[in-house]
Short mmCIF file of C-alpha atoms and ligand atoms in Angstrom, two decimals:
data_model
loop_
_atom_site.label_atom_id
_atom_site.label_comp_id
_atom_site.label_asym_id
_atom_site.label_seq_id
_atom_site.Cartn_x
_atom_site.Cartn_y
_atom_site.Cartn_z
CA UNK A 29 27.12 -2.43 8.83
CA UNK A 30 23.40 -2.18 8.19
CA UNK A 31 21.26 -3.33 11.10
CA UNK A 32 17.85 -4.82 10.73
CA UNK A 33 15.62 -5.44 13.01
CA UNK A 34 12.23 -7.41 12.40
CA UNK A 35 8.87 -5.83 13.61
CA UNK A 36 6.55 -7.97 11.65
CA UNK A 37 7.04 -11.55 11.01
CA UNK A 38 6.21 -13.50 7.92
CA UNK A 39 3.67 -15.43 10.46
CA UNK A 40 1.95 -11.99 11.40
CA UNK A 41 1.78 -10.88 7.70
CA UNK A 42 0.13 -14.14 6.66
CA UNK A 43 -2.39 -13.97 9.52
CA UNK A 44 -2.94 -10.06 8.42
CA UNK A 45 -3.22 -10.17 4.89
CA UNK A 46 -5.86 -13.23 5.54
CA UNK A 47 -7.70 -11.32 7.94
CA UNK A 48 -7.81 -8.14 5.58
CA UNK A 49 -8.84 -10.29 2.57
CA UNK A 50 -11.86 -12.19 4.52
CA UNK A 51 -12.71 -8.44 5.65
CA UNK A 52 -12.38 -6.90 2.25
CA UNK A 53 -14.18 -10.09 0.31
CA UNK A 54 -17.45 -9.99 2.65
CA UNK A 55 -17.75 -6.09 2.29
CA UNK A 56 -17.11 -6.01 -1.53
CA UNK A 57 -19.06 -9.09 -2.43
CA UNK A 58 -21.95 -7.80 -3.68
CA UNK A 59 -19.63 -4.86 -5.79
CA UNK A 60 -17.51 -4.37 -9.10
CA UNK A 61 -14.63 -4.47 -7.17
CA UNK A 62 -11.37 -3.12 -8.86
CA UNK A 63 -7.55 -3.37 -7.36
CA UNK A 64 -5.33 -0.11 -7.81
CA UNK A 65 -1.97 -1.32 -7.03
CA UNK A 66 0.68 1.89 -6.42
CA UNK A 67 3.73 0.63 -8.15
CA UNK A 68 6.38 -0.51 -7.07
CA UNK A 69 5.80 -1.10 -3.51
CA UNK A 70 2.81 -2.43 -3.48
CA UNK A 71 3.68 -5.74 -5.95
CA UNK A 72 3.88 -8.18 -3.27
CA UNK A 73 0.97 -7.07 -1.02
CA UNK A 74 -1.59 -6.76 -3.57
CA UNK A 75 -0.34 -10.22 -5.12
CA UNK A 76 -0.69 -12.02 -1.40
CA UNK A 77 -4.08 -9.80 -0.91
CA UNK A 78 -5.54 -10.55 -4.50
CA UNK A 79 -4.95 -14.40 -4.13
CA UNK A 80 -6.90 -14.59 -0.90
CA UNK A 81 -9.52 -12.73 -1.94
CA UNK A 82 -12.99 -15.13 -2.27
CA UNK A 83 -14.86 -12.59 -4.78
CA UNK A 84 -14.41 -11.51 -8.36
CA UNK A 85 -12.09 -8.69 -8.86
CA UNK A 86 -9.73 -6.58 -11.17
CA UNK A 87 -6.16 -6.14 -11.33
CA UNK A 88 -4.33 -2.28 -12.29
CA UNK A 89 -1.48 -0.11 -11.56
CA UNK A 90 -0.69 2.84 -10.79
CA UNK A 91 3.11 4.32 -10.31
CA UNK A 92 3.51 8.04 -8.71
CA UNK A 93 7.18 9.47 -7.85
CA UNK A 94 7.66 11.52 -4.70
CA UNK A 95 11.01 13.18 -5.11
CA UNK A 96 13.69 13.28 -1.90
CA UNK A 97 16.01 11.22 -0.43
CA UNK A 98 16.07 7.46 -0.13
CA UNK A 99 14.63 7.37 3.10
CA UNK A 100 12.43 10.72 3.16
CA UNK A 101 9.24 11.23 1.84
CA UNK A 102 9.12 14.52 -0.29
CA UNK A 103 6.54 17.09 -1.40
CA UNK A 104 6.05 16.85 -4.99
CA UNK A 105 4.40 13.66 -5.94
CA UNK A 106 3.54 13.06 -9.74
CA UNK A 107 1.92 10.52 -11.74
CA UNK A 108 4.39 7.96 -13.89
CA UNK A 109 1.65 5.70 -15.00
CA UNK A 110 -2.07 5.68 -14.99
CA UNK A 111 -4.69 3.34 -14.25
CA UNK A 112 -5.61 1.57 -17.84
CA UNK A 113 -8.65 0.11 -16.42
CA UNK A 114 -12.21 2.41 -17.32
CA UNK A 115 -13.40 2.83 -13.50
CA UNK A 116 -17.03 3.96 -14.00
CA UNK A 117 -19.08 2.46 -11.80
CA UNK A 118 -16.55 0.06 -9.88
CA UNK A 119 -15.51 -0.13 -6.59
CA UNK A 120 -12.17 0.96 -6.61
CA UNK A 121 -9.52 -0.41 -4.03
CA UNK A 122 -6.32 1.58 -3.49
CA UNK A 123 -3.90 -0.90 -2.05
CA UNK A 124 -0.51 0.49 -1.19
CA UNK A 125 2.83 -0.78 0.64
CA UNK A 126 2.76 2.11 3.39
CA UNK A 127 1.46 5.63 3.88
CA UNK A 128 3.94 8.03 6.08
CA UNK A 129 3.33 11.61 5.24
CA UNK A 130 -0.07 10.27 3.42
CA UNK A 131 0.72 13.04 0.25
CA UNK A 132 1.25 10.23 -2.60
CA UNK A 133 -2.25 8.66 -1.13
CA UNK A 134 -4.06 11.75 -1.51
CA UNK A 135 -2.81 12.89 -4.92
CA UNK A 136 -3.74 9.65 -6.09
CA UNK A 137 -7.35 9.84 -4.32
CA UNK A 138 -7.43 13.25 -5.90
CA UNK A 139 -6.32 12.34 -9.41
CA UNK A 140 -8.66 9.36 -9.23
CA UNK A 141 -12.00 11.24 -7.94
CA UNK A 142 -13.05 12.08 -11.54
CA UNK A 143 -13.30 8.51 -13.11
CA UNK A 144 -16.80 8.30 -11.93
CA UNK A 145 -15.98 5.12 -9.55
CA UNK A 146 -19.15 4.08 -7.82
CA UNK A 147 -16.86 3.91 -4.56
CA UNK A 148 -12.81 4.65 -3.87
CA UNK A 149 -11.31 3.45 -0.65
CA UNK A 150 -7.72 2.80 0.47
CA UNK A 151 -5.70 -0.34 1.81
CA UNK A 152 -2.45 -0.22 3.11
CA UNK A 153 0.04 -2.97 4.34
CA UNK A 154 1.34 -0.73 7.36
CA UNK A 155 0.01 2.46 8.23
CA UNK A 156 3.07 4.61 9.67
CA UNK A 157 1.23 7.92 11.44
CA UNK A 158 4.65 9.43 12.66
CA UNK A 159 4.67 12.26 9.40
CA UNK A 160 1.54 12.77 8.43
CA UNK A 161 1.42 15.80 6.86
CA UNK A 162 -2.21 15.16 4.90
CA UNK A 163 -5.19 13.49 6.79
CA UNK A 164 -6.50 10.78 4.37
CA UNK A 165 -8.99 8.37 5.26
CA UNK A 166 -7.29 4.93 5.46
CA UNK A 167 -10.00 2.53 5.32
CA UNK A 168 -8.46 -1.00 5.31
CA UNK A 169 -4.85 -1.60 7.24
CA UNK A 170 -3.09 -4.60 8.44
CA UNK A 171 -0.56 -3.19 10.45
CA UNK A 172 -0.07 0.40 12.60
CA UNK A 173 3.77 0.86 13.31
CA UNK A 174 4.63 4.43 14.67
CA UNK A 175 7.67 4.97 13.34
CA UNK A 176 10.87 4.35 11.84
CA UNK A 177 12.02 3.61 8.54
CA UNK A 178 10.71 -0.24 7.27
CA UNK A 179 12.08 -2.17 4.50
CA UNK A 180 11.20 -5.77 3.27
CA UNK A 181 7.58 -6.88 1.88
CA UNK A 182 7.87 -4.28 -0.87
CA UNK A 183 9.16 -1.89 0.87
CA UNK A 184 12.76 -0.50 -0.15
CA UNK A 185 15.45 1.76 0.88
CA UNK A 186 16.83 3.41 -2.42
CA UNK A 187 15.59 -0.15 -4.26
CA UNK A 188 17.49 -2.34 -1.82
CA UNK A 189 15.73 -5.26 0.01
CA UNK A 190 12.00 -4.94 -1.00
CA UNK A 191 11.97 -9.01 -1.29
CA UNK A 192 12.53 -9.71 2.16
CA UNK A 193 9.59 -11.55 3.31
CA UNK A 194 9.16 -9.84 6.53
CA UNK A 195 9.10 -6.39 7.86
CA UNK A 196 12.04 -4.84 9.19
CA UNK A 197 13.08 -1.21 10.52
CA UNK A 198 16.51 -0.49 9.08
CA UNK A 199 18.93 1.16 10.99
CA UNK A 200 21.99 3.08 8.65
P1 LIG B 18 3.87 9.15 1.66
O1 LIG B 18 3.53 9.83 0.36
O2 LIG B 18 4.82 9.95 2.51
O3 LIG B 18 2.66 8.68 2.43
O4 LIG B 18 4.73 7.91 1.37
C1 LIG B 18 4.43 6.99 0.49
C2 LIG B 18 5.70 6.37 -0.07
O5 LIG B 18 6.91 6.72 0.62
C3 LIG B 18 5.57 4.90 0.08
O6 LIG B 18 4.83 4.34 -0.99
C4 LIG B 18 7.00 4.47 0.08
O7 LIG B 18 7.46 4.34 -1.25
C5 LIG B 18 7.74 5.60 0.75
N1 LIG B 18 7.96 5.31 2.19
C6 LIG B 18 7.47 5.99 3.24
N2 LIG B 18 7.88 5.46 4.40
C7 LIG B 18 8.64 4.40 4.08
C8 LIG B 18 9.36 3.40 4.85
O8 LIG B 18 9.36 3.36 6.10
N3 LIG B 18 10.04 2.49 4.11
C9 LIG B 18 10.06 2.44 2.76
N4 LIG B 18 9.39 3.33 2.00
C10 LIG B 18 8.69 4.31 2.66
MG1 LIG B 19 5.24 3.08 -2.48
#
């Protein structure tokens, strides 16, 4: 029987993403601002982040695959699908479900660094330090947990259970 246990709430993720969004909208409002969304995870925090959001903004995608287990981060991280957008001169926003070991964040900072973006920052919904294995700069979190592995608000465990609408560490 799969056991999960809820670490954020719907109630805290509301209150987060708002907070993030007011945060995000005052220190962007005077930019080109662009949204990178890192498929799949991040469908349902950019969606709740983007709709908050006061100033004008665009929406892309980008998808990477890290290969490993269901519930393991790997090494080798490569790009399924670019951004379509032309980034010169915007302000581009990385927004991501979670970083662990951080590599997928950097390889996409890195493959992103030559589209002559004015500025290229990174938002995740839950920053997870535990595996870091590559310091990247996270600029823009709503929540730290230290460990374990979460599923629900995007989040999956081998595609399994990424619509919950809270956060919850799975236990096998
Ligand atoms: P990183 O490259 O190790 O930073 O991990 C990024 C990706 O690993 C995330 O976008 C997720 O797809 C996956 N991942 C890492 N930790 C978790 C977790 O606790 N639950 C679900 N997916 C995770
Ligand atoms: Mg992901």
């Amino acid at each position: 029987m799969t056991d999960l246990n809820c670490v954020v709430s719907e109630e805290e993720i509301a209150r987060g993403v708002s907070d993030l969004a007011r945060r995000i909208s005052e220190d962007y409002k005077d930019r080109d601002l662009v949204l990178v969304g890192v498929l799949n995870g991040a469908f349902i925090f950019l969606a709740d982040l983007a709709r908050r959001l006061t100033i004008p903004h665009m929406v892309d995608f980008v998808r990477v695959k890290s290969y490993g287990r269901s519930t393991e981060s790997a090494g080798v991280v490569t790009l399924v699908k670019d951004v379509e957008l032309p980034l010169a001169g915007k302000d581009v926003l990385l927004v991501e479900d979670i970083i662990d070991t951080g590599l997928s964040l950097a390889f996409l900072k890195e493959h992103l660094a030559g589209r002559g973006a004015r500025s290229l920052a990174v938002c995740v919904a839950v920053d997870k330090p535990e595996r870091r294995v590559t310091a990247v700069d996270v600029d823009y979190r709503c929540f730290l947990i230290k460990e374990g592995f979460l599923v629900g608000y995007g989040l999956d465990c081998a595609e399994r259970y990424r619509s919950l609408p809270a956060i919850y560490e799975i236990k096998p």
